[in-house]
Amino acid sequence: MTSQAESRGSRDQGLHAHLLAALGPAITAGEFPPGTVLRTDELADRYEVSRTVVREAVRVLESMHLVESRRRVGVTVLPTEAWNVYDPQVITWRLAGADRPRQLRSLTMLRSAVEPVAARLAAELATPEECAELTEHALGLVRTSRGEQLPGYLVHDIAFHRVILRASRNEMFARLGDVVAAVLTGRTEHEVMFRDPRQAAVTLHVQVAEAVREGDAATAERLMRTITEDAMAELDVLAP
Amino acid sequence: MTSQAESRGSRDQGLHAHLLAALGPAITAGEFPPGTVLRTDELADRYEVSRTVVREAVRVLESMHLVESRRRVGVTVLPTEAWNVYDPQVITWRLAGADRPRQLRSLTMLRSAVEPVAARLAAELATPEECAELTEHALGLVRTSRGEQLPGYLVHDIAFHRVILRASRNEMFARLGDVVAAVLTGRTEHEVMFRDPRQAAVTLHVQVAEAVREGDAATAERLMRTITEDAMAELDVLAP
DNA sequence: CAACCTCATTACGTCATACGTATTCAATAG
DNA sequence: CTATTGAATACGTATGACGTAATGAGGTTG
């Protein structure tokens, strides 16, 4: 065993996480085309870890359906269709990779399918506390809608949509909060958004908060549909 | 090492899969309340496998956010909010467990959010081959809509919705094919469906196939929305 | 000549052991 | 009563050995 201190790599969460952080992005980025076979020993040698660590990382990749391990064959990279594209880890890796635009488009489409329904449910089921949160974040959007306050705007935007999804009282919807956060963050980071958030969007958010507070499900859904469709349109304009 | 043949357990995919098949359902069923600590040695002893195997299984559970492994503490069961509820494995486990009704409701709601949008996209993007498949499965539904042919009906129903989701050309939507299959299968298995599939549903499916073939996006979306809302209503009637 | 069977090879699967290390909790000193 | 120290603990990692199934070469057979 060499000094085993490792130059740096990842002090975060263990060697297996380090390996995952190396293999996951590489696979999702297509550096290993589907059908590529990786050997455990080779990986252990390449990344200077024991086979134990490699096997644990492979097990995780396998649970994400990124690879398949077969005896006497090796660890085979699976085609995209097999991947667990809802796994937050996979989403993160892909958003950081080459096919980011395609990924962003898929996720935005998912948003535009789910969020309007979530808004309708929220209007029917939101607690007073959640209504208050919505109003607060809507006001936050108004405050940060002008000038160089994109980071602040982003925080309120994410929080607003998280509350909507959570207030829908649907587990599956609530879990998309992370996805929405990733999409919105990505949009801001890559300046796939005008420097001054459009006032129309801000107004719509305020109105959604109102509709939810008043229990107007139909209006909440319609307004949210407008918001997400605008997001889709924005993407169509600024991406191939 | 004892005889190590194991009464049966799972010859399917290795010992670690066996362990997963035991721990996953137990955790998702709430047999280990959040905060419960499991020790690897204890698990290894209890299931008569080596610590290596336990660790690999734990890594997978960890990637699903069902548990968290911390030094000197053990493997802690995480609260439901942390779980990867989109993981097909987790979905399967939960559908087989106690809170099946709640799970079925959440998933059906997700369907009713996504499938109408998918139908709209399908009407715009479906290939001639996919249109043919849709028509074929719609006819299959008609043929099996009466008498004791629920299994046959189910096959065509699942296939139909899979084609719609695939034809939407959206990765995230396409991946929900398994979810829809699980929901429809569950509905049939538990007789949460009338013995004779309703004729109205069959007609709607035929009309969706038509709308997609003719590229009538608005109609396809509207019809599919009716289908999924009927599914929700059905659930409301037959479940608390 | 083609189809089938045999068997050595290979790389994953599992086990056992040893040691490293972060974390916790209790005992002690101030 | 607070703060520091230190021993116990359970996970993290490495290593070496062996089991086992899948593969493909090579020989056998119809």
Coordinates of C-alpha atoms (C1' of nucleotides) in Angstrom, one line a residue:
Chain A
M1 CA 0.0 0.0 0.0
T2 CA 1.4 3.4 -1.0
S3 CA 1.2 6.3 1.3
Q4 CA -2.6 6.1 0.8
A5 CA -3.1 9.8 1.7
E6 CA -4.1 10.5 -1.9
S7 CA -3.1 13.8 -3.4
R8 CA -6.6 15.2 -2.6
G9 CA -9.3 13.6 -4.6
S10 CA -12.2 13.8 -2.2
R11 CA -12.1 14.1 1.5
D12 CA -15.8 14.4 1.4
Q13 CA -17.3 11.0 1.9
G14 CA -14.8 8.2 1.3
L15 CA -12.9 6.7 -1.5
H16 CA -15.9 5.0 -3.1
A17 CA -17.6 8.4 -3.4
H18 CA -14.5 9.6 -5.1
L19 CA -14.6 6.8 -7.6
L20 CA -18.3 7.5 -8.2
A21 CA -17.5 11.2 -8.8
A22 CA -15.1 10.1 -11.4
L23 CA -17.0 7.3 -13.1
G24 CA -20.5 8.8 -13.0
P25 CA -19.8 11.9 -14.9
A26 CA -17.6 10.0 -17.3
I27 CA -20.3 7.5 -18.2
T28 CA -23.1 10.0 -18.4
A29 CA -21.0 12.2 -20.6
G30 CA -20.6 9.4 -23.0
E31 CA -16.9 9.0 -22.5
F32 CA -17.5 5.2 -22.3
P33 CA -19.9 4.4 -25.1
P34 CA -22.6 1.8 -24.3
G35 CA -21.2 -1.7 -24.5
T36 CA -17.8 -0.6 -23.2
V37 CA -16.4 -3.1 -20.7
L38 CA -14.6 -2.0 -17.6
R39 CA -12.7 -4.4 -15.5
T40 CA -12.7 -4.2 -11.8
D41 CA -9.0 -4.8 -11.4
E42 CA -8.2 -2.3 -14.0
L43 CA -10.3 0.4 -12.3
A44 CA -8.7 -0.5 -9.0
D45 CA -5.3 0.0 -10.5
R46 CA -6.2 3.1 -12.4
Y47 CA -7.7 4.9 -9.4
E48 CA -5.3 3.5 -6.9
V49 CA -8.0 2.0 -4.7
S50 CA -8.7 -1.6 -3.6
R51 CA -11.1 -3.8 -5.4
T52 CA -13.4 -3.6 -2.4
V53 CA -13.9 0.1 -3.1
V54 CA -14.4 -0.4 -6.8
R55 CA -17.0 -3.0 -6.2
E56 CA -19.0 -0.7 -4.0
A57 CA -18.9 2.0 -6.5
V58 CA -19.9 -0.4 -9.2
R59 CA -22.8 -1.6 -7.1
V60 CA -24.1 2.0 -6.9
L61 CA -23.7 2.6 -10.6
E62 CA -25.5 -0.7 -11.2
S63 CA -28.4 0.5 -9.0
M64 CA -28.6 3.5 -11.3
H65 CA -28.6 1.2 -14.3
L66 CA -25.6 3.0 -15.7
V67 CA -23.7 -0.3 -15.9
E68 CA -24.3 -4.0 -15.6
S69 CA -21.9 -6.4 -14.0
R70 CA -21.6 -9.9 -15.4
R71 CA -19.4 -12.7 -14.5
R72 CA -16.5 -13.5 -16.7
V73 CA -17.4 -10.4 -18.8
G74 CA -16.8 -7.4 -16.7
V75 CA -18.7 -4.2 -16.0
T76 CA -20.6 -3.2 -19.1
V77 CA -21.8 0.3 -19.8
L78 CA -25.6 0.3 -20.5
P79 CA -27.3 2.4 -23.2
T80 CA -29.0 5.7 -22.2
E81 CA -32.5 4.2 -22.3
A82 CA -31.6 2.1 -19.3
W83 CA -30.4 4.9 -17.1
N84 CA -32.3 6.0 -14.0
V85 CA -32.8 9.5 -15.4
Y86 CA -34.7 10.5 -12.3
D87 CA -31.9 9.8 -9.9
P88 CA -30.8 13.2 -8.6
Q89 CA -27.2 12.1 -8.9
V90 CA -27.5 11.2 -12.5
I91 CA -29.4 14.4 -13.2
T92 CA -26.6 16.4 -11.6
W93 CA -23.9 14.6 -13.6
R94 CA -25.7 15.0 -16.9
L95 CA -26.4 18.7 -16.2
A96 CA -22.7 19.2 -15.7
G97 CA -21.9 17.3 -18.9
A98 CA -22.1 17.7 -22.6
D99 CA -25.8 17.1 -23.3
R100 CA -26.8 19.7 -20.9
P101 CA -29.1 21.4 -23.3
R102 CA -31.1 18.3 -24.1
Q103 CA -31.3 17.5 -20.4
L104 CA -32.5 21.0 -19.5
R105 CA -35.1 20.7 -22.2
S106 CA -36.4 17.4 -20.9
L107 CA -36.5 18.6 -17.3
T108 CA -38.3 21.9 -18.3
M109 CA -40.8 19.8 -20.1
L110 CA -41.4 17.7 -17.0
R111 CA -41.8 20.9 -15.0
S112 CA -44.4 22.2 -17.4
A113 CA -46.3 18.9 -17.0
V114 CA -46.2 18.7 -13.3
E115 CA -46.1 22.2 -11.8
P116 CA -49.5 23.3 -13.1
V117 CA -51.2 20.3 -11.6
A118 CA -49.2 20.8 -8.4
A119 CA -50.4 24.4 -8.3
R120 CA -54.0 23.3 -8.6
L121 CA -53.6 20.8 -5.7
A122 CA -51.7 23.4 -3.7
A123 CA -54.7 25.8 -4.1
E124 CA -56.9 23.1 -2.6
L125 CA -54.6 21.8 0.1
A126 CA -52.0 24.5 1.1
T127 CA -51.9 25.3 4.8
P128 CA -52.0 29.0 6.0
E129 CA -48.3 28.7 6.7
E130 CA -47.5 27.6 3.2
C131 CA -49.7 30.4 1.8
A132 CA -47.7 32.9 3.9
E133 CA -44.4 31.4 2.6
L134 CA -45.7 31.8 -1.0
T135 CA -46.6 35.4 -0.5
E136 CA -43.3 36.1 1.2
H137 CA -41.3 34.6 -1.7
A138 CA -43.4 36.3 -4.3
L139 CA -42.6 39.6 -2.5
G140 CA -39.0 38.5 -2.5
L141 CA -39.2 38.1 -6.3
V142 CA -40.6 41.6 -6.6
R143 CA -37.8 43.1 -4.5
T144 CA -35.1 41.4 -6.5
S145 CA -36.6 41.7 -9.9
R146 CA -34.5 44.7 -10.9
G147 CA -30.8 45.4 -10.9
E148 CA -28.0 43.1 -10.1
Q149 CA -29.8 40.8 -7.8
L150 CA -30.0 37.6 -9.8
P151 CA -28.7 35.4 -6.9
G152 CA -31.4 36.7 -4.6
Y153 CA -34.0 36.3 -7.2
L154 CA -33.0 32.7 -7.8
V155 CA -33.3 31.9 -4.1
H156 CA -36.9 33.1 -3.9
D157 CA -37.7 31.5 -7.3
I158 CA -36.5 28.1 -6.1
A159 CA -38.2 28.5 -2.7
F160 CA -41.5 29.5 -4.3
H161 CA -41.7 26.5 -6.6
R162 CA -40.6 24.2 -3.8
V163 CA -43.5 25.4 -1.6
I164 CA -45.9 24.8 -4.4
L165 CA -44.7 21.3 -5.0
R166 CA -44.7 20.5 -1.3
A167 CA -48.1 22.0 -0.7
S168 CA -49.5 19.7 -3.4
R169 CA -49.3 17.0 -0.7
N170 CA -48.0 14.6 -3.3
E171 CA -44.8 12.8 -2.6
M172 CA -43.7 12.4 -6.2
F173 CA -44.3 16.1 -6.9
A174 CA -42.6 17.2 -3.8
R175 CA -39.5 15.2 -4.8
L176 CA -39.2 17.3 -8.0
G177 CA -38.2 20.3 -5.9
D178 CA -34.6 19.3 -6.4
V179 CA -35.1 19.0 -10.1
V180 CA -36.7 22.4 -10.4
A181 CA -33.9 23.9 -8.3
A182 CA -31.3 22.4 -10.6
V183 CA -33.1 23.7 -13.7
L184 CA -33.5 27.2 -12.3
T185 CA -29.9 27.3 -11.1
G186 CA -28.7 26.0 -14.4
R187 CA -30.7 28.6 -16.2
T188 CA -29.2 31.4 -14.1
E189 CA -25.7 30.2 -14.1
H190 CA -25.5 29.8 -17.9
E191 CA -27.2 33.1 -18.4
V192 CA -30.0 31.4 -20.3
M193 CA -32.0 34.2 -18.7
F194 CA -32.2 37.9 -19.3
R195 CA -30.2 39.8 -16.7
D196 CA -33.4 41.5 -15.6
P197 CA -35.9 38.8 -14.8
R198 CA -39.0 39.6 -16.8
Q199 CA -41.6 41.6 -14.9
A200 CA -44.3 39.4 -16.5
A201 CA -42.9 36.4 -14.7
V202 CA -42.8 38.2 -11.4
T203 CA -46.4 39.3 -11.7
L204 CA -47.5 35.7 -12.6
H205 CA -45.8 34.4 -9.4
V206 CA -47.5 37.0 -7.3
Q207 CA -50.8 36.1 -8.9
V208 CA -50.2 32.4 -8.3
A209 CA -49.6 33.1 -4.6
E210 CA -52.9 35.0 -4.5
A211 CA -54.9 32.2 -6.3
V212 CA -53.5 29.6 -3.9
R213 CA -54.3 31.7 -0.9
E214 CA -57.9 32.2 -2.2
G215 CA -58.2 28.5 -3.0
D216 CA -58.8 29.3 -6.7
A217 CA -57.5 26.0 -8.1
A218 CA -58.3 26.7 -11.8
T219 CA -56.6 30.0 -11.8
A220 CA -53.6 28.7 -10.0
E221 CA -53.2 26.0 -12.5
R222 CA -53.7 28.3 -15.5
L223 CA -51.2 30.8 -14.2
M224 CA -48.6 28.2 -13.4
R225 CA -49.1 26.7 -16.9
T226 CA -48.3 30.1 -18.3
I227 CA -45.1 30.3 -16.2
T228 CA -43.8 27.0 -17.2
E229 CA -44.7 27.5 -20.9
D230 CA -42.8 30.7 -20.8
A231 CA -39.8 28.8 -19.4
M232 CA -40.1 26.4 -22.3
A233 CA -40.4 29.2 -24.8
E234 CA -37.4 30.9 -23.3
L235 CA -35.4 27.7 -23.8
D236 CA -36.5 27.4 -27.4
V237 CA -35.2 30.9 -28.1
L238 CA -31.9 30.6 -26.4
A239 CA -30.9 27.0 -27.2
P240 CA -30.6 25.1 -30.5
Chain B
M1 CA -18.3 -20.8 6.5
T2 CA -21.4 -22.9 6.8
S3 CA -22.8 -24.8 3.9
Q4 CA -23.5 -21.5 2.3
A5 CA -26.1 -22.9 0.0
E6 CA -28.9 -21.0 1.7
S7 CA -32.4 -22.5 1.9
R8 CA -33.2 -20.7 -1.3
G9 CA -33.4 -16.9 -0.8
S10 CA -32.4 -15.7 -4.3
R11 CA -30.4 -17.5 -6.8
D12 CA -31.2 -14.6 -9.1
Q13 CA -28.4 -12.2 -8.9
G14 CA -26.0 -12.8 -6.0
L15 CA -26.1 -12.5 -2.3
H16 CA -26.1 -8.7 -2.2
A17 CA -29.3 -8.7 -4.2
H18 CA -30.7 -11.2 -1.7
L19 CA -29.9 -8.8 1.1
L20 CA -31.4 -5.9 -0.8
A21 CA -34.5 -7.9 -1.4
A22 CA -34.8 -8.4 2.3
L23 CA -33.8 -4.9 3.6
G24 CA -35.4 -2.7 0.9
P25 CA -39.0 -3.9 1.5
A26 CA -38.5 -3.9 5.2
I27 CA -37.3 -0.4 5.3
T28 CA -39.9 1.0 2.8
A29 CA -42.6 -0.8 4.7
G30 CA -41.6 1.0 7.8
E31 CA -40.5 -2.0 9.8
F32 CA -37.4 0.0 10.7
P33 CA -38.7 3.5 11.7
P34 CA -36.6 6.5 10.7
G35 CA -33.7 6.9 13.0
T36 CA -33.3 3.1 13.5
V37 CA -29.6 2.1 13.5
L38 CA -28.5 -1.1 11.9
R39 CA -25.0 -2.4 12.4
T40 CA -23.1 -4.0 9.5
D41 CA -21.8 -6.8 11.7
E42 CA -25.2 -7.5 13.0
L43 CA -26.7 -7.7 9.5
A44 CA -23.8 -9.9 8.4
D45 CA -24.6 -12.3 11.2
R46 CA -28.3 -12.1 10.9
Y47 CA -28.3 -12.9 7.1
E48 CA -25.3 -15.2 7.2
V49 CA -23.3 -13.2 4.7
S50 CA -19.9 -11.5 4.9
R51 CA -19.5 -7.9 5.8
T52 CA -18.4 -7.3 2.2
V53 CA -21.8 -8.3 1.0
V54 CA -23.6 -6.2 3.6
R55 CA -21.5 -3.2 2.7
E56 CA -22.4 -3.5 -1.0
A57 CA -26.1 -3.7 -0.2
V58 CA -25.8 -0.7 2.2
R59 CA -24.1 1.3 -0.5
V60 CA -27.1 0.7 -2.8
L61 CA -29.6 1.6 -0.1
E62 CA -27.5 4.7 0.5
S63 CA -27.7 5.7 -3.1
M64 CA -31.5 5.4 -2.8
H65 CA -31.3 7.6 0.2
L66 CA -33.1 5.0 2.3
V67 CA -30.2 4.9 4.8
E68 CA -27.2 6.8 5.7
S69 CA -23.9 5.3 6.9
R70 CA -21.9 7.2 9.5
R71 CA -18.7 6.2 11.2
R72 CA -19.0 5.0 14.8
V73 CA -22.7 5.3 14.5
G74 CA -24.0 2.7 12.1
V75 CA -26.4 2.6 9.3
T76 CA -29.3 4.9 10.0
V77 CA -32.7 4.7 8.4
L78 CA -33.7 8.0 6.8
P79 CA -37.2 9.5 6.9
T80 CA -39.5 9.1 4.0
E81 CA -38.9 12.6 2.7
A82 CA -35.4 11.6 1.9
W83 CA -36.2 8.6 -0.2
N84 CA -35.7 8.4 -3.9
V85 CA -39.3 7.8 -4.6
Y86 CA -38.7 7.7 -8.4
D87 CA -36.3 4.7 -8.1
P88 CA -38.1 1.8 -9.8
Q89 CA -36.8 -0.5 -7.2
V90 CA -38.2 1.7 -4.4
I91 CA -41.5 2.0 -6.2
T92 CA -41.8 -1.8 -6.5
W93 CA -41.0 -2.3 -2.9
R94 CA -43.5 0.3 -1.7
L95 CA -46.2 -1.0 -4.0
A96 CA -45.8 -4.4 -2.5
G97 CA -45.9 -3.0 1.0
A98 CA -48.4 -1.6 3.4
D99 CA -48.9 2.0 2.1
R100 CA -49.7 0.7 -1.3
P101 CA -52.9 2.7 -1.5
R102 CA -51.1 6.0 -0.9
Q103 CA -48.4 5.0 -3.3
L104 CA -50.9 4.1 -6.0
R105 CA -52.6 7.5 -5.5
S106 CA -49.4 9.4 -5.8
L107 CA -48.4 7.6 -9.0
T108 CA -51.8 7.9 -10.6
M109 CA -51.6 11.7 -9.9
L110 CA -48.2 11.8 -11.6
R111 CA -49.7 9.9 -14.5
S112 CA -52.5 12.4 -14.8
A113 CA -50.0 15.2 -14.9
V114 CA -47.6 13.8 -17.4
E115 CA -49.6 11.6 -19.8
P116 CA -51.8 14.4 -21.3
V117 CA -48.7 16.4 -22.1
A118 CA -47.0 13.3 -23.5
A119 CA -50.1 12.7 -25.7
R120 CA -49.9 16.2 -27.0
L121 CA -46.2 15.7 -27.9
A122 CA -46.9 12.3 -29.3
A123 CA -49.4 13.8 -31.7
E124 CA -46.8 16.2 -33.0
L125 CA -43.8 13.8 -33.1
A126 CA -45.0 10.2 -33.4
T127 CA -43.5 8.2 -36.3
P128 CA -45.8 6.3 -38.6
E129 CA -44.6 3.1 -37.0
E130 CA -45.7 4.4 -33.5
C131 CA -49.0 5.4 -34.9
A132 CA -49.5 1.9 -36.2
E133 CA -48.6 0.4 -32.8
L134 CA -51.1 2.7 -31.1
T135 CA -53.9 1.7 -33.4
E136 CA -53.0 -2.0 -33.0
H137 CA -53.1 -1.8 -29.2
A138 CA -56.3 0.2 -29.3
L139 CA -57.8 -2.6 -31.4
G140 CA -56.4 -5.0 -28.9
L141 CA -58.2 -3.2 -26.1
V142 CA -61.5 -3.4 -28.1
R143 CA -61.0 -7.2 -28.6
T144 CA -60.3 -7.8 -24.9
S145 CA -62.8 -5.4 -23.5
R146 CA -65.5 -8.0 -22.7
G147 CA -65.5 -11.3 -20.9
E148 CA -62.7 -12.9 -18.9
Q149 CA -59.8 -11.3 -20.8
L150 CA -58.4 -8.9 -18.2
P151 CA -54.8 -10.2 -18.7
G152 CA -54.9 -9.6 -22.4
Y153 CA -56.5 -6.2 -21.8
L154 CA -53.8 -5.2 -19.4
V155 CA -51.0 -6.1 -21.9
H156 CA -52.5 -3.8 -24.5
D157 CA -53.3 -1.1 -22.0
I158 CA -49.7 -1.0 -20.8
A159 CA -48.3 -1.2 -24.3
F160 CA -50.5 1.6 -25.5
H161 CA -49.4 4.0 -22.8
R162 CA -45.8 3.0 -23.2
V163 CA -46.0 4.0 -26.9
I164 CA -47.5 7.3 -26.1
L165 CA -44.8 8.1 -23.5
R166 CA -42.0 6.9 -25.9
A167 CA -43.4 8.8 -28.8
S168 CA -43.3 12.0 -26.8
R169 CA -39.6 12.0 -27.5
N170 CA -38.9 13.0 -23.9
E171 CA -36.6 10.9 -21.9
M172 CA -38.1 11.7 -18.6
F173 CA -41.6 10.8 -19.9
A174 CA -40.5 7.7 -21.6
R175 CA -39.0 6.5 -18.3
L176 CA -42.4 6.6 -16.7
G177 CA -43.5 3.7 -18.8
D178 CA -42.4 1.4 -16.0
V179 CA -44.4 3.4 -13.5
V180 CA -47.5 3.3 -15.6
A181 CA -47.0 -0.4 -16.1
A182 CA -46.7 -0.9 -12.3
V183 CA -49.8 1.2 -11.6
L184 CA -52.0 -0.6 -14.2
T185 CA -50.8 -4.0 -13.1
G186 CA -51.4 -3.2 -9.5
R187 CA -54.9 -2.0 -10.3
T188 CA -55.7 -5.2 -12.2
E189 CA -54.2 -7.5 -9.6
H190 CA -56.1 -6.0 -6.7
E191 CA -59.3 -5.8 -8.6
V192 CA -59.3 -2.1 -8.2
M193 CA -61.0 -2.3 -11.5
F194 CA -64.3 -3.6 -12.7
R195 CA -64.2 -7.0 -14.2
D196 CA -65.3 -5.7 -17.5
P197 CA -63.2 -2.7 -18.4
R198 CA -65.4 0.2 -19.1
Q199 CA -66.3 0.7 -22.7
A200 CA -65.9 4.4 -22.2
A201 CA -62.1 3.9 -21.6
V202 CA -61.8 1.7 -24.6
T203 CA -63.4 4.3 -26.8
L204 CA -61.2 7.0 -25.4
H205 CA -58.1 5.0 -26.2
V206 CA -59.2 4.4 -29.8
Q207 CA -59.9 8.1 -30.1
V208 CA -56.5 9.0 -28.7
A209 CA -54.9 6.8 -31.3
E210 CA -56.9 8.6 -34.0
A211 CA -55.9 12.0 -32.7
V212 CA -52.3 11.1 -32.6
R213 CA -52.4 9.7 -36.1
E214 CA -54.0 12.8 -37.4
G215 CA -51.6 15.0 -35.5
D216 CA -54.4 16.7 -33.5
A217 CA -52.3 17.6 -30.5
A218 CA -55.1 19.5 -28.6
T219 CA -57.6 16.6 -28.9
A220 CA -55.0 14.0 -28.0
E221 CA -54.2 15.9 -24.8
R222 CA -57.8 16.5 -23.9
L223 CA -58.7 12.8 -24.4
M224 CA -55.8 11.6 -22.4
R225 CA -56.6 14.0 -19.7
T226 CA -60.0 12.4 -19.5
I227 CA -58.5 8.9 -19.3
T228 CA -56.2 9.8 -16.5
E229 CA -58.8 11.7 -14.6
D230 CA -61.1 8.8 -14.8
A231 CA -58.3 6.6 -13.4
M232 CA -58.0 9.1 -10.5
A233 CA -61.8 9.1 -9.9
E234 CA -61.8 5.3 -10.0
L235 CA -59.2 5.3 -7.3
D236 CA -61.2 7.7 -5.2
V237 CA -64.2 5.4 -5.4
L238 CA -62.5 2.2 -4.6
A239 CA -59.9 3.3 -2.0
P240 CA -60.1 5.2 1.3
Chain C
dC1 C1' -18.9 -29.3 -43.7
dA2 C1' -21.7 -28.1 -40.0
dA3 C1' -23.5 -28.7 -35.5
dC4 C1' -22.4 -30.1 -31.0
dC5 C1' -19.8 -31.0 -27.0
dT6 C1' -15.8 -30.5 -23.7
dC7 C1' -12.9 -28.1 -20.9
dA8 C1' -9.5 -24.6 -19.6
dT9 C1' -9.6 -19.8 -19.0
dT10 C1' -11.2 -15.6 -17.1
dA11 C1' -13.1 -11.9 -14.2
dC12 C1' -16.6 -11.3 -11.1
dG13 C1' -18.6 -13.0 -6.4
dT14 C1' -17.7 -14.1 -1.7
dC15 C1' -15.2 -14.7 2.5
dA16 C1' -12.0 -13.9 6.3
dT17 C1' -8.7 -11.0 8.6
dA18 C1' -6.2 -7.1 9.9
dC19 C1' -5.7 -2.5 10.5
dG20 C1' -6.9 2.6 9.9
dT21 C1' -9.8 6.3 11.5
dA22 C1' -13.4 9.4 12.6
dT23 C1' -16.8 9.9 16.1
dT24 C1' -18.8 9.4 20.4
dC25 C1' -19.2 9.5 25.2
dA26 C1' -17.6 9.4 29.7
dA27 C1' -14.1 10.5 32.9
dT28 C1' -11.2 14.0 34.5
dA29 C1' -9.1 18.5 35.3
dG30 C1' -9.7 23.4 35.8
Chain D
dC1 C1' -20.2 23.8 35.6
dT2 C1' -17.4 24.0 31.5
dA3 C1' -13.7 22.3 28.9
dT4 C1' -10.3 18.9 27.7
dT5 C1' -8.8 14.4 27.2
dG6 C1' -8.8 9.6 26.1
dA7 C1' -10.6 5.1 25.4
dA8 C1' -14.1 2.4 23.1
dT9 C1' -16.6 1.6 18.9
dA10 C1' -18.3 0.6 14.2
dC11 C1' -17.5 2.0 9.8
dG12 C1' -13.7 2.4 5.9
dT13 C1' -10.1 0.2 3.4
dA14 C1' -6.7 -3.2 2.0
dT15 C1' -5.2 -7.8 1.0
dG16 C1' -5.1 -12.6 -0.3
dA17 C1' -7.5 -16.7 -1.2
dC18 C1' -11.0 -19.4 -3.2
dG19 C1' -15.6 -20.3 -5.5
dT20 C1' -18.2 -20.0 -9.6
dA21 C1' -20.4 -19.0 -13.9
dA22 C1' -19.9 -17.5 -18.5
dT23 C1' -17.0 -17.7 -22.6
dG24 C1' -14.6 -19.3 -26.5
dA25 C1' -11.1 -22.4 -28.4
dG26 C1' -10.6 -26.9 -30.0
dG27 C1' -11.9 -31.4 -30.7
dT28 C1' -15.7 -34.7 -31.7
dT29 C1' -19.6 -36.3 -34.1
dG30 C1' -23.6 -36.8 -37.5

